[in-house]
mmCIF file of C-alpha atoms in Angstrom:
data_model
loop_
_atom_site.group_PDB
_atom_site.id
_atom_site.type_symbol
_atom_site.label_atom_id
_atom_site.label_comp_id
_atom_site.label_asym_id
_atom_site.label_seq_id
_atom_site.Cartn_x
_atom_site.Cartn_y
_atom_site.Cartn_z
ATOM 1 C CA UNK A 1 -13.628 -21.816 -5.387
ATOM 2 C CA UNK A 2 -10.166 -20.466 -6.251
ATOM 3 C CA UNK A 3 -9.363 -19.345 -9.779
ATOM 4 C CA UNK A 4 -5.967 -19.021 -11.425
ATOM 5 C CA UNK A 5 -5.090 -15.980 -13.509
ATOM 6 C CA UNK A 6 -1.965 -15.004 -15.450
ATOM 7 C CA UNK A 7 0.471 -13.084 -13.275
ATOM 8 C CA UNK A 8 3.296 -10.596 -13.732
ATOM 9 C CA UNK A 9 5.623 -12.183 -11.169
ATOM 10 C CA UNK A 10 4.421 -15.766 -11.548
ATOM 11 C CA UNK A 11 2.969 -17.707 -14.443
ATOM 12 C CA UNK A 12 -0.313 -18.183 -12.563
ATOM 13 C CA UNK A 13 -1.737 -16.415 -9.518
ATOM 14 C CA UNK A 14 -4.291 -18.134 -7.315
ATOM 15 C CA UNK A 15 -7.218 -15.901 -6.365
ATOM 16 C CA UNK A 16 -9.367 -17.200 -3.533
ATOM 17 C CA UNK A 17 -12.684 -15.979 -2.175
ATOM 18 C CA UNK A 18 -11.946 -13.346 0.479
ATOM 19 C CA UNK A 19 -8.650 -12.178 -1.064
ATOM 20 C CA UNK A 20 -8.264 -8.428 -1.364
ATOM 21 C CA UNK A 21 -7.915 -7.162 -4.925
ATOM 22 C CA UNK A 22 -6.918 -3.558 -5.663
ATOM 23 C CA UNK A 23 -6.675 -2.188 -9.190
ATOM 24 C CA UNK A 24 -6.041 1.041 -11.048
ATOM 25 C CA UNK A 25 -4.968 2.005 -14.558
ATOM 26 C CA UNK A 26 -1.420 0.770 -13.857
ATOM 27 C CA UNK A 27 -2.300 -2.720 -12.757
ATOM 28 C CA UNK A 28 -3.769 -5.043 -10.169
ATOM 29 C CA UNK A 29 -2.478 -6.299 -6.848
ATOM 30 C CA UNK A 30 -3.747 -9.277 -4.896
ATOM 31 C CA UNK A 31 -3.398 -9.466 -1.127
ATOM 32 C CA UNK A 32 -4.171 -12.875 0.367
ATOM 33 C CA UNK A 33 -7.040 -12.750 2.856
ATOM 34 C CA UNK A 34 -4.789 -13.724 5.770
ATOM 35 C CA UNK A 35 -2.551 -10.688 5.106
ATOM 36 C CA UNK A 36 -5.264 -8.169 4.240
ATOM 37 C CA UNK A 37 -5.686 -6.676 7.718
ATOM 38 C CA UNK A 38 -1.986 -6.011 8.460
ATOM 39 C CA UNK A 39 -1.439 -4.731 4.900
ATOM 40 C CA UNK A 40 -4.365 -2.301 5.211
ATOM 41 C CA UNK A 41 -3.173 -1.147 8.659
ATOM 42 C CA UNK A 42 0.304 -0.410 7.275
ATOM 43 C CA UNK A 43 -1.170 1.387 4.263
ATOM 44 C CA UNK A 44 -3.209 3.597 6.598
ATOM 45 C CA UNK A 45 -0.061 4.406 8.624
ATOM 46 C CA UNK A 46 1.760 5.430 5.449
ATOM 47 C CA UNK A 47 -1.201 7.529 4.307
ATOM 48 C CA UNK A 48 -1.229 9.404 7.639
ATOM 49 C CA UNK A 49 2.508 10.009 7.280
ATOM 50 C CA UNK A 50 2.097 11.297 3.712
ATOM 51 C CA UNK A 51 -0.675 13.686 4.836
ATOM 52 C CA UNK A 52 1.574 15.049 7.604
ATOM 53 C CA UNK A 53 4.433 15.498 5.125
ATOM 54 C CA UNK A 54 2.196 17.442 2.715
ATOM 55 C CA UNK A 55 0.968 19.639 5.564
ATOM 56 C CA UNK A 56 4.546 20.409 6.637
ATOM 57 C CA UNK A 57 5.567 21.173 3.048
ATOM 58 C CA UNK A 58 2.528 23.452 2.639
ATOM 59 C CA UNK A 59 3.536 25.285 5.839
ATOM 60 C CA UNK A 60 6.897 26.040 4.251
ATOM 61 C CA UNK A 61 9.136 23.331 5.634
ATOM 62 C CA UNK A 62 11.794 22.378 3.092
ATOM 63 C CA UNK A 63 12.269 18.920 1.667
ATOM 64 C CA UNK A 64 15.529 18.277 3.591
ATOM 65 C CA UNK A 65 13.759 19.092 6.878
ATOM 66 C CA UNK A 66 10.781 16.915 5.999
ATOM 67 C CA UNK A 67 13.036 13.982 5.089
ATOM 68 C CA UNK A 68 14.957 14.404 8.331
ATOM 69 C CA UNK A 69 11.720 14.533 10.332
ATOM 70 C CA UNK A 70 9.909 11.623 8.663
ATOM 71 C CA UNK A 71 12.555 9.685 6.821
ATOM 72 C CA UNK A 72 11.801 8.056 3.491
ATOM 73 C CA UNK A 73 8.154 7.295 2.761
#
């Protein structure tokens, strides 16, 4: 059964069984179940990109070169 909670961008946010909820000390985000898979796939892509950027920076590549290679993350 869905529940409705106060939201930051809407007065009420509907939370349904199966929705993905992620939280940390800064807040909570709700991803509707039907969007969870593509959202998680994109998050994994960005994580892989961030790991590659850190590796390049640790190898001595400068920030301008990293931004040119990967663009904005």
